[in-house]
């Protein structure tokens, strides 16, 4: 009589009941989504969670991604700035101080994304937002001019950012990602 082992028992079951007892390769769970509400900021360190904010109207979103490890950005911050305003944009933090800290994290490069909401995505509104003065400087402009940093400016009602830096804007609501020419055109309002 043949000896029954788990491996030949599995083959026997598969012959009798094809498709019932099969071995499946383990599948990684889908990344979780971390939601950022209006007036809040969230920083994720490591992992593969997605950062997302929605319902941008007069508000804007600022994402700063740093510490690239070859596959993902280890440190990812997303802010939903109320009224696109640095002075009063965050409920429990000073946006200008946070931006200064984030700028330091970009010393080795990274990615910065600005999304003007549906009512703050015109060339004029984007330029005014990015050129805001705060504590004697222009922290957003300085952030976007950091050497070695990839920058994106867009208009949409929301954004979802993956750990690898790819992102999706809310479809059909907003002007989308600005071209290089459109970004250069913002300087006429400076």
PDB file of N, CA and C in Angstrom, residues 6-88:
ATOM      1  N   UNK A   6       1.143  14.401   2.747  1.00  0.00           N
ATOM      2  CA  UNK A   6       0.350  15.568   2.357  1.00  0.00           C
ATOM      3  C   UNK A   6       0.503  15.930   0.884  1.00  0.00           C
ATOM      4  N   UNK A   7       1.711  15.782   0.316  1.00  0.00           N
ATOM      5  CA  UNK A   7       1.897  16.180  -1.076  1.00  0.00           C
ATOM      6  C   UNK A   7       1.195  15.235  -2.042  1.00  0.00           C
ATOM      7  N   UNK A   8       1.269  13.901  -1.829  1.00  0.00           N
ATOM      8  CA  UNK A   8       0.576  13.023  -2.771  1.00  0.00           C
ATOM      9  C   UNK A   8      -0.922  12.983  -2.476  1.00  0.00           C
ATOM     10  N   UNK A   9      -1.342  13.306  -1.252  1.00  0.00           N
ATOM     11  CA  UNK A   9      -2.761  13.388  -0.951  1.00  0.00           C
ATOM     12  C   UNK A   9      -3.363  14.573  -1.715  1.00  0.00           C
ATOM     13  N   UNK A  10      -2.637  15.678  -1.782  1.00  0.00           N
ATOM     14  CA  UNK A  10      -3.112  16.852  -2.492  1.00  0.00           C
ATOM     15  C   UNK A  10      -3.284  16.531  -3.971  1.00  0.00           C
ATOM     16  N   UNK A  11      -2.298  15.811  -4.556  1.00  0.00           N
ATOM     17  CA  UNK A  11      -2.417  15.438  -5.968  1.00  0.00           C
ATOM     18  C   UNK A  11      -3.618  14.542  -6.187  1.00  0.00           C
ATOM     19  N   UNK A  12      -3.863  13.629  -5.269  1.00  0.00           N
ATOM     20  CA  UNK A  12      -5.009  12.734  -5.369  1.00  0.00           C
ATOM     21  C   UNK A  12      -6.320  13.518  -5.311  1.00  0.00           C
ATOM     22  N   UNK A  13      -6.399  14.471  -4.405  1.00  0.00           N
ATOM     23  CA  UNK A  13      -7.614  15.290  -4.292  1.00  0.00           C
ATOM     24  C   UNK A  13      -7.792  16.128  -5.546  1.00  0.00           C
ATOM     25  N   UNK A  14      -6.698  16.668  -6.092  1.00  0.00           N
ATOM     26  CA  UNK A  14      -6.799  17.497  -7.282  1.00  0.00           C
ATOM     27  C   UNK A  14      -7.307  16.692  -8.475  1.00  0.00           C
ATOM     28  N   UNK A  15      -6.917  15.398  -8.574  1.00  0.00           N
ATOM     29  CA  UNK A  15      -7.412  14.564  -9.668  1.00  0.00           C
ATOM     30  C   UNK A  15      -8.904  14.332  -9.539  1.00  0.00           C
ATOM     31  N   UNK A  16      -9.376  14.135  -8.316  1.00  0.00           N
ATOM     32  CA  UNK A  16     -10.797  13.860  -8.091  1.00  0.00           C
ATOM     33  C   UNK A  16     -11.644  15.124  -8.151  1.00  0.00           C
ATOM     34  N   UNK A  17     -11.127  16.199  -7.617  1.00  0.00           N
ATOM     35  CA  UNK A  17     -11.879  17.458  -7.537  1.00  0.00           C
ATOM     36  C   UNK A  17     -11.023  18.589  -8.103  1.00  0.00           C
ATOM     37  N   UNK A  18     -10.891  18.652  -9.433  1.00  0.00           N
ATOM     38  CA  UNK A  18     -10.017  19.667  -9.996  1.00  0.00           C
ATOM     39  C   UNK A  18     -10.478  21.074  -9.605  1.00  0.00           C
ATOM     40  N   UNK A  19      -9.508  21.907  -9.276  1.00  0.00           N
ATOM     41  CA  UNK A  19      -9.800  23.295  -8.922  1.00  0.00           C
ATOM     42  C   UNK A  19     -10.187  23.499  -7.473  1.00  0.00           C
ATOM     43  N   UNK A  20     -10.427  22.443  -6.723  1.00  0.00           N
ATOM     44  CA  UNK A  20     -10.851  22.599  -5.331  1.00  0.00           C
ATOM     45  C   UNK A  20      -9.652  22.772  -4.410  1.00  0.00           C
ATOM     46  N   UNK A  21      -8.727  21.871  -4.467  1.00  0.00           N
ATOM     47  CA  UNK A  21      -7.575  21.949  -3.567  1.00  0.00           C
ATOM     48  C   UNK A  21      -6.345  22.287  -4.391  1.00  0.00           C
ATOM     49  N   UNK A  22      -6.038  23.543  -4.474  1.00  0.00           N
ATOM     50  CA  UNK A  22      -4.856  23.966  -5.212  1.00  0.00           C
ATOM     51  C   UNK A  22      -4.022  24.866  -4.325  1.00  0.00           C
ATOM     52  N   UNK A  23      -2.786  24.966  -4.689  1.00  0.00           N
ATOM     53  CA  UNK A  23      -1.896  25.851  -3.945  1.00  0.00           C
ATOM     54  C   UNK A  23      -1.939  27.224  -4.606  1.00  0.00           C
ATOM     55  N   UNK A  24      -2.063  28.239  -3.777  1.00  0.00           N
ATOM     56  CA  UNK A  24      -2.108  29.605  -4.284  1.00  0.00           C
ATOM     57  C   UNK A  24      -0.897  30.367  -3.782  1.00  0.00           C
ATOM     58  N   UNK A  25      -0.367  31.161  -4.673  1.00  0.00           N
ATOM     59  CA  UNK A  25       0.733  32.030  -4.284  1.00  0.00           C
ATOM     60  C   UNK A  25       0.166  33.138  -3.398  1.00  0.00           C
ATOM     61  N   UNK A  26       0.870  33.443  -2.336  1.00  0.00           N
ATOM     62  CA  UNK A  26       0.412  34.506  -1.437  1.00  0.00           C
ATOM     63  C   UNK A  26       0.397  35.835  -2.185  1.00  0.00           C
ATOM     64  N   UNK A  27      -0.666  36.588  -2.012  1.00  0.00           N
ATOM     65  CA  UNK A  27      -0.818  37.879  -2.665  1.00  0.00           C
ATOM     66  C   UNK A  27      -0.735  38.967  -1.600  1.00  0.00           C
ATOM     67  N   UNK A  28       0.056  39.991  -1.886  1.00  0.00           N
ATOM     68  CA  UNK A  28       0.156  41.102  -0.940  1.00  0.00           C
ATOM     69  C   UNK A  28      -1.166  41.845  -0.894  1.00  0.00           C
ATOM     70  N   UNK A  29      -1.586  42.247   0.293  1.00  0.00           N
ATOM     71  CA  UNK A  29      -2.828  43.008   0.377  1.00  0.00           C
ATOM     72  C   UNK A  29      -2.654  44.371  -0.288  1.00  0.00           C
ATOM     73  N   UNK A  30      -3.757  44.916  -0.785  1.00  0.00           N
ATOM     74  CA  UNK A  30      -3.713  46.238  -1.406  1.00  0.00           C
ATOM     75  C   UNK A  30      -3.297  47.271  -0.357  1.00  0.00           C
ATOM     76  N   UNK A  31      -2.537  48.288  -0.784  1.00  0.00           N
ATOM     77  CA  UNK A  31      -2.129  49.304   0.184  1.00  0.00           C
ATOM     78  C   UNK A  31      -3.343  50.004   0.787  1.00  0.00           C
ATOM     79  N   UNK A  32      -3.243  50.340   2.061  1.00  0.00           N
ATOM     80  CA  UNK A  32      -4.314  51.082   2.718  1.00  0.00           C
ATOM     81  C   UNK A  32      -4.250  52.537   2.271  1.00  0.00           C
ATOM     82  N   UNK A  33      -5.377  53.214   2.374  1.00  0.00           N
ATOM     83  CA  UNK A  33      -5.421  54.634   2.052  1.00  0.00           C
ATOM     84  C   UNK A  33      -5.547  55.437   3.332  1.00  0.00           C
ATOM     85  N   UNK A  34      -4.664  56.400   3.489  1.00  0.00           N
ATOM     86  CA  UNK A  34      -4.717  57.322   4.626  1.00  0.00           C
ATOM     87  C   UNK A  34      -5.329  58.624   4.118  1.00  0.00           C
ATOM     88  N   UNK A  35      -6.460  59.004   4.686  1.00  0.00           N
ATOM     89  CA  UNK A  35      -7.200  60.184   4.249  1.00  0.00           C
ATOM     90  C   UNK A  35      -6.763  61.403   5.043  1.00  0.00           C
ATOM     91  N   UNK A  36      -6.591  62.518   4.352  1.00  0.00           N
ATOM     92  CA  UNK A  36      -6.216  63.773   4.995  1.00  0.00           C
ATOM     93  C   UNK A  36      -7.392  64.736   4.862  1.00  0.00           C
ATOM     94  N   UNK A  37      -7.942  65.148   5.993  1.00  0.00           N
ATOM     95  CA  UNK A  37      -9.081  66.059   6.006  1.00  0.00           C
ATOM     96  C   UNK A  37      -8.629  67.508   5.862  1.00  0.00           C
ATOM     97  N   UNK A  38      -9.589  68.379   5.547  1.00  0.00           N
ATOM     98  CA  UNK A  38      -9.323  69.805   5.400  1.00  0.00           C
ATOM     99  C   UNK A  38      -8.692  70.369   6.677  1.00  0.00           C
ATOM    100  N   UNK A  39      -7.617  71.137   6.494  1.00  0.00           N
ATOM    101  CA  UNK A  39      -6.941  71.758   7.623  1.00  0.00           C
ATOM    102  C   UNK A  39      -5.973  70.842   8.354  1.00  0.00           C
ATOM    103  N   UNK A  40      -5.714  69.679   7.778  1.00  0.00           N
ATOM    104  CA  UNK A  40      -4.839  68.705   8.437  1.00  0.00           C
ATOM    105  C   UNK A  40      -3.654  68.342   7.544  1.00  0.00           C
ATOM    106  N   UNK A  41      -2.663  67.733   8.173  1.00  0.00           N
ATOM    107  CA  UNK A  41      -1.469  67.250   7.501  1.00  0.00           C
ATOM    108  C   UNK A  41      -1.163  65.866   8.053  1.00  0.00           C
ATOM    109  N   UNK A  42      -0.650  65.000   7.198  1.00  0.00           N
ATOM    110  CA  UNK A  42      -0.302  63.652   7.638  1.00  0.00           C
ATOM    111  C   UNK A  42       1.017  63.246   7.001  1.00  0.00           C
ATOM    112  N   UNK A  43       1.914  62.683   7.812  1.00  0.00           N
ATOM    113  CA  UNK A  43       3.188  62.170   7.321  1.00  0.00           C
ATOM    114  C   UNK A  43       3.235  60.672   7.563  1.00  0.00           C
ATOM    115  N   UNK A  44       3.576  59.924   6.516  1.00  0.00           N
ATOM    116  CA  UNK A  44       3.762  58.476   6.611  1.00  0.00           C
ATOM    117  C   UNK A  44       5.245  58.173   6.439  1.00  0.00           C
ATOM    118  N   UNK A  45       5.748  57.279   7.253  1.00  0.00           N
ATOM    119  CA  UNK A  45       7.137  56.836   7.156  1.00  0.00           C
ATOM    120  C   UNK A  45       7.143  55.349   6.850  1.00  0.00           C
ATOM    121  N   UNK A  46       7.669  54.989   5.685  1.00  0.00           N
ATOM    122  CA  UNK A  46       7.723  53.589   5.289  1.00  0.00           C
ATOM    123  C   UNK A  46       6.368  53.065   4.859  1.00  0.00           C
ATOM    124  N   UNK A  47       6.345  51.783   4.570  1.00  0.00           N
ATOM    125  CA  UNK A  47       5.106  51.142   4.151  1.00  0.00           C
ATOM    126  C   UNK A  47       4.712  51.512   2.734  1.00  0.00           C
ATOM    127  N   UNK A  48       3.531  51.070   2.361  1.00  0.00           N
ATOM    128  CA  UNK A  48       3.045  51.290   1.002  1.00  0.00           C
ATOM    129  C   UNK A  48       1.685  51.966   0.980  1.00  0.00           C
ATOM    130  N   UNK A  49       1.274  52.540   2.098  1.00  0.00           N
ATOM    131  CA  UNK A  49      -0.039  53.182   2.161  1.00  0.00           C
ATOM    132  C   UNK A  49      -0.120  54.354   1.193  1.00  0.00           C
ATOM    133  N   UNK A  50      -1.316  54.567   0.691  1.00  0.00           N
ATOM    134  CA  UNK A  50      -1.624  55.664  -0.211  1.00  0.00           C
ATOM    135  C   UNK A  50      -2.086  56.856   0.611  1.00  0.00           C
ATOM    136  N   UNK A  51      -1.686  58.051   0.217  1.00  0.00           N
ATOM    137  CA  UNK A  51      -2.175  59.283   0.845  1.00  0.00           C
ATOM    138  C   UNK A  51      -3.220  59.902  -0.072  1.00  0.00           C
ATOM    139  N   UNK A  52      -4.314  60.384   0.501  1.00  0.00           N
ATOM    140  CA  UNK A  52      -5.371  60.950  -0.327  1.00  0.00           C
ATOM    141  C   UNK A  52      -6.067  62.106   0.375  1.00  0.00           C
ATOM    142  N   UNK A  53      -6.457  63.099  -0.407  1.00  0.00           N
ATOM    143  CA  UNK A  53      -7.333  64.158   0.084  1.00  0.00           C
ATOM    144  C   UNK A  53      -8.303  64.507  -1.035  1.00  0.00           C
ATOM    145  N   UNK A  54      -9.500  64.885  -0.656  1.00  0.00           N
ATOM    146  CA  UNK A  54     -10.563  65.170  -1.623  1.00  0.00           C
ATOM    147  C   UNK A  54     -11.248  66.485  -1.248  1.00  0.00           C
ATOM    148  N   UNK A  55     -12.205  66.875  -2.076  1.00  0.00           N
ATOM    149  CA  UNK A  55     -13.058  68.050  -1.834  1.00  0.00           C
ATOM    150  C   UNK A  55     -12.259  69.347  -1.783  1.00  0.00           C
ATOM    151  N   UNK A  56     -11.286  69.472  -2.684  1.00  0.00           N
ATOM    152  CA  UNK A  56     -10.530  70.717  -2.786  1.00  0.00           C
ATOM    153  C   UNK A  56     -11.349  71.708  -3.608  1.00  0.00           C
ATOM    154  N   UNK A  57     -11.732  72.801  -3.016  1.00  0.00           N
ATOM    155  CA  UNK A  57     -12.412  73.859  -3.770  1.00  0.00           C
ATOM    156  C   UNK A  57     -11.516  75.098  -3.731  1.00  0.00           C
ATOM    157  N   UNK A  58     -11.644  75.939  -2.710  1.00  0.00           N
ATOM    158  CA  UNK A  58     -10.714  77.056  -2.532  1.00  0.00           C
ATOM    159  C   UNK A  58      -9.443  76.579  -1.837  1.00  0.00           C
ATOM    160  N   UNK A  59      -9.452  75.361  -1.358  1.00  0.00           N
ATOM    161  CA  UNK A  59      -8.297  74.765  -0.683  1.00  0.00           C
ATOM    162  C   UNK A  59      -7.293  74.254  -1.716  1.00  0.00           C
ATOM    163  N   UNK A  60      -6.105  73.935  -1.243  1.00  0.00           N
ATOM    164  CA  UNK A  60      -5.084  73.309  -2.079  1.00  0.00           C
ATOM    165  C   UNK A  60      -4.422  72.189  -1.290  1.00  0.00           C
ATOM    166  N   UNK A  61      -3.805  71.280  -2.018  1.00  0.00           N
ATOM    167  CA  UNK A  61      -3.068  70.177  -1.399  1.00  0.00           C
ATOM    168  C   UNK A  61      -1.589  70.342  -1.720  1.00  0.00           C
ATOM    169  N   UNK A  62      -0.761  70.059  -0.732  1.00  0.00           N
ATOM    170  CA  UNK A  62       0.688  70.065  -0.917  1.00  0.00           C
ATOM    171  C   UNK A  62       1.222  68.716  -0.474  1.00  0.00           C
ATOM    172  N   UNK A  63       1.948  68.050  -1.380  1.00  0.00           N
ATOM    173  CA  UNK A  63       2.584  66.769  -1.053  1.00  0.00           C
ATOM    174  C   UNK A  63       4.097  66.936  -1.171  1.00  0.00           C
ATOM    175  N   UNK A  64       4.807  66.417  -0.182  1.00  0.00           N
ATOM    176  CA  UNK A  64       6.273  66.422  -0.198  1.00  0.00           C
ATOM    177  C   UNK A  64       6.725  64.989   0.055  1.00  0.00           C
ATOM    178  N   UNK A  65       7.446  64.428  -0.927  1.00  0.00           N
ATOM    179  CA  UNK A  65       7.906  63.038  -0.871  1.00  0.00           C
ATOM    180  C   UNK A  65       9.433  63.038  -0.841  1.00  0.00           C
ATOM    181  N   UNK A  66      10.002  62.337   0.127  1.00  0.00           N
ATOM    182  CA  UNK A  66      11.467  62.326   0.251  1.00  0.00           C
ATOM    183  C   UNK A  66      11.962  60.943   0.667  1.00  0.00           C
ATOM    184  N   UNK A  67      13.272  60.810   0.718  1.00  0.00           N
ATOM    185  CA  UNK A  67      13.941  59.563   1.117  1.00  0.00           C
ATOM    186  C   UNK A  67      13.616  58.410   0.165  1.00  0.00           C
ATOM    187  N   UNK A  68      13.898  58.609  -1.107  1.00  0.00           N
ATOM    188  CA  UNK A  68      13.690  57.593  -2.138  1.00  0.00           C
ATOM    189  C   UNK A  68      14.627  56.416  -1.897  1.00  0.00           C
ATOM    190  N   UNK A  69      14.075  55.191  -1.894  1.00  0.00           N
ATOM    191  CA  UNK A  69      14.904  54.005  -1.651  1.00  0.00           C
ATOM    192  C   UNK A  69      15.068  53.141  -2.901  1.00  0.00           C
ATOM    193  N   UNK A  70      14.693  53.669  -4.045  1.00  0.00           N
ATOM    194  CA  UNK A  70      14.784  52.913  -5.290  1.00  0.00           C
ATOM    195  C   UNK A  70      13.445  52.347  -5.732  1.00  0.00           C
ATOM    196  N   UNK A  71      12.503  52.236  -4.815  1.00  0.00           N
ATOM    197  CA  UNK A  71      11.160  51.727  -5.145  1.00  0.00           C
ATOM    198  C   UNK A  71      10.055  52.637  -4.622  1.00  0.00           C
ATOM    199  N   UNK A  72      10.279  53.190  -3.425  1.00  0.00           N
ATOM    200  CA  UNK A  72       9.257  54.038  -2.813  1.00  0.00           C
ATOM    201  C   UNK A  72       9.912  55.218  -2.095  1.00  0.00           C
ATOM    202  N   UNK A  73       9.093  56.204  -1.809  1.00  0.00           N
ATOM    203  CA  UNK A  73       9.532  57.311  -0.966  1.00  0.00           C
ATOM    204  C   UNK A  73       9.233  56.912   0.469  1.00  0.00           C
ATOM    205  N   UNK A  74      10.268  56.864   1.302  1.00  0.00           N
ATOM    206  CA  UNK A  74      10.083  56.440   2.695  1.00  0.00           C
ATOM    207  C   UNK A  74       9.236  57.448   3.480  1.00  0.00           C
ATOM    208  N   UNK A  75       9.470  58.740   3.249  1.00  0.00           N
ATOM    209  CA  UNK A  75       8.738  59.781   3.972  1.00  0.00           C
ATOM    210  C   UNK A  75       7.810  60.499   3.003  1.00  0.00           C
ATOM    211  N   UNK A  76       6.511  60.502   3.353  1.00  0.00           N
ATOM    212  CA  UNK A  76       5.498  61.109   2.483  1.00  0.00           C
ATOM    213  C   UNK A  76       4.565  61.967   3.332  1.00  0.00           C
ATOM    214  N   UNK A  77       4.457  63.244   2.973  1.00  0.00           N
ATOM    215  CA  UNK A  77       3.591  64.169   3.706  1.00  0.00           C
ATOM    216  C   UNK A  77       2.567  64.757   2.753  1.00  0.00           C
ATOM    217  N   UNK A  78       1.322  64.823   3.201  1.00  0.00           N
ATOM    218  CA  UNK A  78       0.253  65.459   2.431  1.00  0.00           C
ATOM    219  C   UNK A  78      -0.482  66.426   3.344  1.00  0.00           C
ATOM    220  N   UNK A  79      -0.652  67.663   2.861  1.00  0.00           N
ATOM    221  CA  UNK A  79      -1.398  68.695   3.589  1.00  0.00           C
ATOM    222  C   UNK A  79      -2.621  69.092   2.775  1.00  0.00           C
ATOM    223  N   UNK A  80      -3.718  69.362   3.464  1.00  0.00           N
ATOM    224  CA  UNK A  80      -4.920  69.936   2.844  1.00  0.00           C
ATOM    225  C   UNK A  80      -5.050  71.326   3.455  1.00  0.00           C
ATOM    226  N   UNK A  81      -4.543  72.330   2.737  1.00  0.00           N
ATOM    227  CA  UNK A  81      -4.479  73.695   3.251  1.00  0.00           C
ATOM    228  C   UNK A  81      -5.804  74.420   3.031  1.00  0.00           C
ATOM    229  N   UNK A  82      -6.468  74.749   4.119  1.00  0.00           N
ATOM    230  CA  UNK A  82      -7.738  75.457   4.055  1.00  0.00           C
ATOM    231  C   UNK A  82      -7.539  76.796   3.347  1.00  0.00           C
ATOM    232  N   UNK A  83      -8.351  77.038   2.320  1.00  0.00           N
ATOM    233  CA  UNK A  83      -8.269  78.293   1.587  1.00  0.00           C
ATOM    234  C   UNK A  83      -6.946  78.523   0.891  1.00  0.00           C
ATOM    235  N   UNK A  84      -6.151  77.472   0.702  1.00  0.00           N
ATOM    236  CA  UNK A  84      -4.820  77.566   0.079  1.00  0.00           C
ATOM    237  C   UNK A  84      -3.911  78.524   0.840  1.00  0.00           C
ATOM    238  N   UNK A  85      -4.161  78.690   2.124  1.00  0.00           N
ATOM    239  CA  UNK A  85      -3.532  79.728   2.929  1.00  0.00           C
ATOM    240  C   UNK A  85      -2.460  79.152   3.854  1.00  0.00           C
ATOM    241  N   UNK A  86      -1.273  79.736   3.815  1.00  0.00           N
ATOM    242  CA  UNK A  86      -0.201  79.275   4.708  1.00  0.00           C
ATOM    243  C   UNK A  86      -0.414  79.734   6.144  1.00  0.00           C
ATOM    244  N   UNK A  87      -0.924  80.929   6.308  1.00  0.00           N
ATOM    245  CA  UNK A  87      -1.083  81.502   7.651  1.00  0.00           C
ATOM    246  C   UNK A  87      -2.099  80.733   8.486  1.00  0.00           C
ATOM    247  N   UNK A  88      -3.239  80.379   7.882  1.00  0.00           N
ATOM    248  CA  UNK A  88      -4.331  79.730   8.619  1.00  0.00           C
ATOM    249  C   UNK A  88      -4.736  78.393   8.011  1.00  0.00           C
TER     250      UNK A  88
END
